[in-house]
Amino acid sequence: MAATTQARAPKGGHKHQIVRAYLSDLIANELTIGDAVPSERVLTEKFGVSRMTVRQALDALVADGVLQREQGRGTFVAPRHTDFEMRLTTFGEEARRLGMAPSTQVLDSDTLAAGRVVAEALGIAPEDRVHYVERLRFADGTPMAVERAWVPASLAPDLLDDGVPDSLYGALRERGHSPTWGEDTIMAAEASAAEQDVLAMTNVRAVLRAHRKTYSEDGACMYSQMCYRGDRYSVVVPLREARPTIVPRPAPADPAPHDPETT
């Protein structure tokens, strides 16, 4: 009968860190996305530690987004997060920069009245017409985000005449309204049932929502709402050293005129 071999933590090391390091190495070199990791019982026997110690190691990897638990099934290697840098580019441009193949499915498009929320974002009247486009964005064939965008019809009356253009930014540039800067508001949220379905999110509901106002030299040219999968996205925000800002201030009051005859 073969003896059972147990892995032991090096002297002075925390046992849960050893279990975590073992799992990290296993994930990096042997497992792939969706593969199950060894069960708590197997890890307990292998390392000669308590189940609480094993659970601590697993919890840390779940918190880091490396593993994900599925109720009643076990713990599996999680999909890798995609670090999208927040800058004024299209989804396709950013995906290609990361070496991924982007693709798009148009879910809806129309020309309609802006309504209050969109009108406020674009600085137009609620009754003004806008082009509306809703698209499902893919990277390497995986659904990653739902995008809803509104463009003032006055800037591009023919925008949807031949269907939805591949790039809304590109279409605006062709019409003399090149996007030059924008503002993003990013928040954590839960996906709606419809978003969860279209994004193929079976075990999680966490998403990142980004509301963007895009401007050309003439003013607001597009308002968009992105819903990113929380299990596939990380947001990278570059930070730079603050530069001194020159703020004008009122000049000191001129002294009262001096009258030599009064002295």
mmCIF file of C-alpha atoms in Angstrom:
data_model
loop_
_atom_site.group_PDB
_atom_site.id
_atom_site.type_symbol
_atom_site.label_atom_id
_atom_site.label_comp_id
_atom_site.label_asym_id
_atom_site.label_seq_id
_atom_site.Cartn_x
_atom_site.Cartn_y
_atom_site.Cartn_z
ATOM 1 C CA MET A 1 0.000 0.000 0.000
ATOM 2 C CA ALA A 2 1.504 3.300 -1.084
ATOM 3 C CA ALA A 3 2.106 5.942 1.542
ATOM 4 C CA THR A 4 0.184 9.208 1.273
ATOM 5 C CA THR A 5 2.493 12.132 0.510
ATOM 6 C CA GLN A 6 1.665 15.458 2.105
ATOM 7 C CA ALA A 7 3.037 18.815 0.958
ATOM 8 C CA ARG A 8 4.360 20.836 3.865
ATOM 9 C CA ALA A 9 4.689 24.583 4.235
ATOM 10 C CA PRO A 10 8.288 25.805 4.548
ATOM 11 C CA LYS A 11 9.331 26.743 8.067
ATOM 12 C CA GLY A 12 8.175 30.259 8.944
ATOM 13 C CA GLY A 13 5.659 30.473 6.124
ATOM 14 C CA HIS A 14 1.941 30.948 6.563
ATOM 15 C CA LYS A 15 0.234 27.749 5.476
ATOM 16 C CA HIS A 16 -2.593 29.497 3.615
ATOM 17 C CA GLN A 17 0.037 31.393 1.583
ATOM 18 C CA ILE A 18 1.675 28.119 0.594
ATOM 19 C CA VAL A 19 -1.659 26.696 -0.535
ATOM 20 C CA ARG A 20 -2.367 29.903 -2.439
ATOM 21 C CA ALA A 21 1.058 29.819 -4.131
ATOM 22 C CA TYR A 22 0.502 26.194 -5.135
ATOM 23 C CA LEU A 23 -2.890 27.013 -6.661
ATOM 24 C CA SER A 24 -1.518 30.081 -8.452
ATOM 25 C CA ASP A 25 1.232 27.971 -10.017
ATOM 26 C CA LEU A 26 -1.287 25.288 -10.981
ATOM 27 C CA ILE A 27 -3.532 27.881 -12.650
ATOM 28 C CA ALA A 28 -0.630 29.512 -14.487
ATOM 29 C CA ASN A 29 0.928 26.327 -15.842
ATOM 30 C CA GLU A 30 -1.645 23.533 -16.015
ATOM 31 C CA LEU A 31 -5.216 24.802 -15.890
ATOM 32 C CA THR A 32 -7.212 26.980 -18.228
ATOM 33 C CA ILE A 33 -10.324 29.139 -17.934
ATOM 34 C CA GLY A 34 -13.282 27.092 -16.680
ATOM 35 C CA ASP A 35 -11.194 24.242 -15.233
ATOM 36 C CA ALA A 36 -11.968 23.110 -11.684
ATOM 37 C CA VAL A 37 -9.296 23.455 -9.012
ATOM 38 C CA PRO A 38 -8.721 20.674 -6.467
ATOM 39 C CA SER A 39 -11.442 20.416 -3.845
ATOM 40 C CA GLU A 40 -11.027 21.591 -0.261
ATOM 41 C CA ARG A 41 -10.801 17.972 0.873
ATOM 42 C CA VAL A 42 -8.011 17.169 -1.600
ATOM 43 C CA LEU A 43 -6.043 20.279 -0.638
ATOM 44 C CA THR A 44 -6.531 19.586 3.073
ATOM 45 C CA GLU A 45 -5.049 16.097 2.672
ATOM 46 C CA LYS A 46 -2.252 17.252 0.361
ATOM 47 C CA PHE A 47 -0.965 19.984 2.673
ATOM 48 C CA GLY A 48 -1.929 18.501 6.033
ATOM 49 C CA VAL A 49 -3.778 21.654 7.026
ATOM 50 C CA SER A 50 -7.258 22.483 8.229
ATOM 51 C CA ARG A 51 -10.150 23.139 5.902
ATOM 52 C CA MET A 52 -10.274 26.717 7.236
ATOM 53 C CA THR A 53 -6.690 27.271 6.031
ATOM 54 C CA VAL A 54 -7.536 25.955 2.567
ATOM 55 C CA ARG A 55 -10.657 28.084 2.449
ATOM 56 C CA GLN A 56 -8.599 31.172 3.331
ATOM 57 C CA ALA A 57 -6.327 30.537 0.336
ATOM 58 C CA LEU A 58 -9.281 29.971 -1.990
ATOM 59 C CA ASP A 59 -11.076 33.072 -0.698
ATOM 60 C CA ALA A 60 -8.020 35.209 -1.476
ATOM 61 C CA LEU A 61 -7.886 33.959 -5.079
ATOM 62 C CA VAL A 62 -11.630 34.499 -5.488
ATOM 63 C CA ALA A 63 -11.244 38.049 -4.173
ATOM 64 C CA ASP A 64 -8.439 38.639 -6.699
ATOM 65 C CA GLY A 65 -10.696 37.480 -9.532
ATOM 66 C CA VAL A 66 -8.477 34.477 -10.309
ATOM 67 C CA LEU A 67 -11.078 31.918 -9.215
ATOM 68 C CA GLN A 68 -14.856 31.916 -9.149
ATOM 69 C CA ARG A 69 -17.232 29.758 -7.142
ATOM 70 C CA GLU A 70 -20.299 28.139 -8.653
ATOM 71 C CA GLN A 71 -22.858 27.056 -6.092
ATOM 72 C CA GLY A 72 -23.251 23.311 -5.944
ATOM 73 C CA ARG A 73 -20.464 22.705 -8.474
ATOM 74 C CA GLY A 74 -17.143 23.852 -7.062
ATOM 75 C CA THR A 75 -14.424 26.430 -7.659
ATOM 76 C CA PHE A 76 -13.152 27.162 -11.153
ATOM 77 C CA VAL A 77 -10.534 29.240 -12.952
ATOM 78 C CA ALA A 78 -12.184 32.575 -13.699
ATOM 79 C CA PRO A 79 -12.043 34.367 -17.053
ATOM 80 C CA ARG A 80 -9.175 36.817 -17.135
ATOM 81 C CA HIS A 81 -9.977 40.476 -16.702
ATOM 82 C CA THR A 82 -9.309 42.817 -19.591
ATOM 83 C CA ASP A 83 -7.623 46.043 -18.532
ATOM 84 C CA PHE A 84 -9.226 48.750 -20.628
ATOM 85 C CA GLU A 85 -7.572 52.134 -20.337
ATOM 86 C CA MET A 86 -10.008 55.013 -20.200
ATOM 87 C CA ARG A 87 -9.237 57.222 -23.159
ATOM 88 C CA LEU A 88 -11.094 58.743 -26.074
ATOM 89 C CA THR A 89 -11.043 55.713 -28.357
ATOM 90 C CA THR A 90 -13.640 53.314 -29.682
ATOM 91 C CA PHE A 91 -14.187 49.850 -28.239
ATOM 92 C CA GLY A 92 -12.679 48.332 -31.389
ATOM 93 C CA GLU A 93 -9.544 50.471 -31.231
ATOM 94 C CA GLU A 94 -8.963 49.607 -27.587
ATOM 95 C CA ALA A 95 -9.555 45.878 -28.150
ATOM 96 C CA ARG A 96 -7.086 45.807 -31.050
ATOM 97 C CA ARG A 97 -4.515 47.673 -28.931
ATOM 98 C CA LEU A 98 -4.749 44.777 -26.458
ATOM 99 C CA GLY A 99 -4.298 42.190 -29.210
ATOM 100 C CA MET A 100 -7.947 41.099 -29.249
ATOM 101 C CA ALA A 101 -10.250 40.747 -32.247
ATOM 102 C CA PRO A 102 -13.294 43.030 -31.883
ATOM 103 C CA SER A 103 -16.687 42.414 -33.451
ATOM 104 C CA THR A 104 -20.125 43.966 -33.123
ATOM 105 C CA GLN A 105 -23.783 42.965 -33.286
ATOM 106 C CA VAL A 106 -26.306 45.767 -33.798
ATOM 107 C CA LEU A 107 -29.243 45.263 -31.440
ATOM 108 C CA ASP A 108 -31.273 48.357 -32.339
ATOM 109 C CA SER A 109 -31.086 51.665 -34.208
ATOM 110 C CA ASP A 110 -33.558 54.498 -34.748
ATOM 111 C CA THR A 111 -33.991 58.252 -35.053
ATOM 112 C CA LEU A 112 -36.178 59.670 -32.301
ATOM 113 C CA ALA A 113 -36.741 62.517 -29.856
ATOM 114 C CA ALA A 114 -33.889 62.971 -27.383
ATOM 115 C CA GLY A 115 -35.915 62.965 -24.165
ATOM 116 C CA ARG A 116 -34.875 64.722 -20.979
ATOM 117 C CA VAL A 117 -31.796 62.711 -19.892
ATOM 118 C CA VAL A 118 -30.151 62.577 -23.319
ATOM 119 C CA ALA A 119 -31.041 66.200 -24.028
ATOM 120 C CA GLU A 120 -29.329 67.340 -20.823
ATOM 121 C CA ALA A 121 -26.207 65.357 -21.691
ATOM 122 C CA LEU A 122 -26.011 66.772 -25.224
ATOM 123 C CA GLY A 123 -27.153 70.299 -24.420
ATOM 124 C CA ILE A 124 -30.156 70.151 -26.737
ATOM 125 C CA ALA A 125 -33.934 70.306 -26.328
ATOM 126 C CA PRO A 126 -35.856 67.135 -25.340
ATOM 127 C CA GLU A 127 -37.840 67.291 -28.593
ATOM 128 C CA ASP A 128 -34.709 67.536 -30.779
ATOM 129 C CA ARG A 129 -34.011 64.472 -32.911
ATOM 130 C CA VAL A 130 -31.131 62.117 -32.199
ATOM 131 C CA HIS A 131 -29.816 58.959 -33.827
ATOM 132 C CA TYR A 132 -29.910 56.041 -31.366
ATOM 133 C CA VAL A 133 -27.713 52.952 -31.720
ATOM 134 C CA GLU A 134 -27.535 49.923 -29.407
ATOM 135 C CA ARG A 135 -24.750 47.415 -29.991
ATOM 136 C CA LEU A 136 -23.340 44.280 -28.388
ATOM 137 C CA ARG A 137 -19.545 44.385 -28.334
ATOM 138 C CA PHE A 138 -17.368 41.258 -28.546
ATOM 139 C CA ALA A 139 -13.652 40.631 -27.987
ATOM 140 C CA ASP A 140 -12.261 37.369 -29.355
ATOM 141 C CA GLY A 141 -15.846 36.177 -29.765
ATOM 142 C CA THR A 142 -16.833 36.770 -26.134
ATOM 143 C CA PRO A 143 -19.615 39.286 -25.389
ATOM 144 C CA MET A 144 -17.995 42.034 -23.336
ATOM 145 C CA ALA A 145 -20.254 45.082 -23.284
ATOM 146 C CA VAL A 146 -23.560 46.578 -24.327
ATOM 147 C CA GLU A 147 -23.265 50.076 -25.780
ATOM 148 C CA ARG A 148 -26.060 52.597 -26.222
ATOM 149 C CA ALA A 149 -25.201 55.814 -28.065
ATOM 150 C CA TRP A 150 -27.050 58.973 -29.072
ATOM 151 C CA VAL A 151 -25.842 61.434 -31.734
ATOM 152 C CA PRO A 152 -27.623 64.736 -32.500
ATOM 153 C CA ALA A 153 -29.320 64.292 -35.873
ATOM 154 C CA SER A 154 -28.444 67.887 -36.737
ATOM 155 C CA LEU A 155 -24.740 66.949 -36.835
ATOM 156 C CA ALA A 156 -25.171 63.968 -39.150
ATOM 157 C CA PRO A 157 -28.643 63.826 -40.750
ATOM 158 C CA ASP A 158 -27.668 60.854 -42.957
ATOM 159 C CA LEU A 159 -25.829 58.853 -40.270
ATOM 160 C CA LEU A 160 -28.122 55.807 -40.461
ATOM 161 C CA ASP A 161 -29.123 56.040 -44.128
ATOM 162 C CA ASP A 162 -26.943 53.062 -45.075
ATOM 163 C CA GLY A 163 -27.253 51.220 -41.781
ATOM 164 C CA VAL A 164 -25.189 51.675 -38.640
ATOM 165 C CA PRO A 165 -21.597 52.687 -39.502
ATOM 166 C CA ASP A 166 -18.760 50.525 -38.215
ATOM 167 C CA SER A 167 -17.438 53.444 -36.155
ATOM 168 C CA LEU A 168 -19.592 56.291 -34.864
ATOM 169 C CA TYR A 169 -16.481 58.339 -34.078
ATOM 170 C CA GLY A 170 -15.233 57.723 -37.614
ATOM 171 C CA ALA A 171 -18.583 58.752 -39.080
ATOM 172 C CA LEU A 172 -18.498 61.982 -37.066
ATOM 173 C CA ARG A 173 -14.959 62.724 -38.261
ATOM 174 C CA GLU A 174 -16.043 62.288 -41.876
ATOM 175 C CA ARG A 175 -18.720 64.916 -41.302
ATOM 176 C CA GLY A 176 -16.378 67.463 -39.757
ATOM 177 C CA HIS A 177 -17.128 66.779 -36.080
ATOM 178 C CA SER A 178 -13.963 65.068 -34.846
ATOM 179 C CA PRO A 179 -14.185 63.985 -31.199
ATOM 180 C CA THR A 180 -11.487 65.842 -29.269
ATOM 181 C CA TRP A 181 -12.256 65.219 -25.602
ATOM 182 C CA GLY A 182 -14.780 63.578 -23.312
ATOM 183 C CA GLU A 183 -15.965 62.942 -19.765
ATOM 184 C CA ASP A 184 -16.575 59.479 -18.304
ATOM 185 C CA THR A 185 -18.658 58.745 -15.227
ATOM 186 C CA ILE A 186 -18.003 55.175 -14.029
ATOM 187 C CA MET A 187 -20.030 53.294 -11.442
ATOM 188 C CA ALA A 188 -20.468 49.751 -10.158
ATOM 189 C CA ALA A 189 -23.937 48.297 -10.689
ATOM 190 C CA GLU A 190 -25.949 45.129 -11.269
ATOM 191 C CA ALA A 191 -26.941 44.004 -14.737
ATOM 192 C CA SER A 192 -30.592 43.989 -15.677
ATOM 193 C CA ALA A 193 -32.089 40.635 -16.636
ATOM 194 C CA ALA A 194 -31.879 41.618 -20.317
ATOM 195 C CA GLU A 195 -28.223 42.676 -20.011
ATOM 196 C CA GLN A 196 -27.343 39.524 -18.109
ATOM 197 C CA ASP A 197 -28.895 37.452 -20.882
ATOM 198 C CA VAL A 198 -27.308 39.232 -23.837
ATOM 199 C CA LEU A 199 -23.878 39.286 -22.147
ATOM 200 C CA ALA A 200 -24.111 35.561 -21.300
ATOM 201 C CA MET A 201 -23.508 36.237 -17.597
ATOM 202 C CA THR A 202 -24.690 33.068 -15.890
ATOM 203 C CA ASN A 203 -23.210 33.275 -12.394
ATOM 204 C CA VAL A 204 -22.610 36.966 -11.727
ATOM 205 C CA ARG A 205 -24.561 40.190 -12.110
ATOM 206 C CA ALA A 206 -21.863 42.755 -11.349
ATOM 207 C CA VAL A 207 -21.198 45.226 -14.156
ATOM 208 C CA LEU A 208 -19.377 48.498 -14.676
ATOM 209 C CA ARG A 209 -21.418 51.318 -16.166
ATOM 210 C CA ALA A 210 -19.672 54.158 -17.975
ATOM 211 C CA HIS A 211 -21.619 57.211 -19.106
ATOM 212 C CA ARG A 212 -19.610 59.269 -21.594
ATOM 213 C CA LYS A 213 -20.117 62.724 -23.030
ATOM 214 C CA THR A 214 -17.992 63.210 -26.136
ATOM 215 C CA TYR A 215 -17.181 66.661 -27.488
ATOM 216 C CA SER A 216 -15.907 68.097 -30.747
ATOM 217 C CA GLU A 217 -14.730 71.678 -31.165
ATOM 218 C CA ASP A 218 -18.369 72.656 -31.763
ATOM 219 C CA GLY A 219 -19.739 71.107 -28.552
ATOM 220 C CA ALA A 220 -21.262 67.780 -27.497
ATOM 221 C CA CYS A 221 -21.381 65.348 -30.423
ATOM 222 C CA MET A 222 -22.295 62.045 -28.720
ATOM 223 C CA TYR A 223 -23.625 60.663 -25.454
ATOM 224 C CA SER A 224 -23.124 56.973 -24.692
ATOM 225 C CA GLN A 225 -23.839 54.456 -21.955
ATOM 226 C CA MET A 226 -21.646 51.362 -21.730
ATOM 227 C CA CYS A 227 -22.439 48.290 -19.639
ATOM 228 C CA TYR A 228 -19.255 46.231 -19.165
ATOM 229 C CA ARG A 229 -19.115 42.727 -17.718
ATOM 230 C CA GLY A 230 -17.771 43.012 -14.185
ATOM 231 C CA ASP A 231 -16.186 39.559 -14.386
ATOM 232 C CA ARG A 232 -14.161 40.470 -17.481
ATOM 233 C CA TYR A 233 -13.248 44.123 -17.034
ATOM 234 C CA SER A 234 -10.796 46.174 -15.056
ATOM 235 C CA VAL A 235 -10.555 49.911 -15.637
ATOM 236 C CA VAL A 236 -7.120 51.521 -15.833
ATOM 237 C CA VAL A 237 -6.950 55.274 -15.235
ATOM 238 C CA PRO A 238 -3.510 56.800 -15.988
ATOM 239 C CA LEU A 239 -2.440 59.386 -13.412
ATOM 240 C CA ARG A 240 0.149 62.075 -13.950
ATOM 241 C CA GLU A 241 1.849 64.546 -11.670
ATOM 242 C CA ALA A 242 -0.244 67.643 -11.213
ATOM 243 C CA ARG A 243 1.101 70.709 -12.954
ATOM 244 C CA PRO A 244 0.946 74.188 -11.421
ATOM 245 C CA THR A 245 -2.168 76.018 -12.477
ATOM 246 C CA ILE A 246 -2.085 79.776 -12.967
ATOM 247 C CA VAL A 247 -5.273 81.204 -11.524
ATOM 248 C CA PRO A 248 -5.954 84.888 -12.271
ATOM 249 C CA ARG A 249 -6.831 87.009 -9.287
ATOM 250 C CA PRO A 250 -8.005 90.607 -9.006
ATOM 251 C CA ALA A 251 -5.313 93.264 -9.088
ATOM 252 C CA PRO A 252 -4.854 95.228 -5.853
ATOM 253 C CA ALA A 253 -6.870 98.403 -5.662
ATOM 254 C CA ASP A 254 -5.095 101.493 -6.967
ATOM 255 C CA PRO A 255 -3.961 103.788 -4.162
ATOM 256 C CA ALA A 256 -5.865 107.015 -3.727
ATOM 257 C CA PRO A 257 -4.386 109.930 -5.693
ATOM 258 C CA HIS A 258 -1.895 111.963 -3.667
ATOM 259 C CA ASP A 259 -2.741 115.664 -3.398
ATOM 260 C CA PRO A 260 0.425 117.568 -2.444
ATOM 261 C CA GLU A 261 -1.597 120.610 -1.310
ATOM 262 C CA THR A 262 -3.189 118.599 1.533
ATOM 263 C CA THR A 263 0.092 117.538 3.073
#
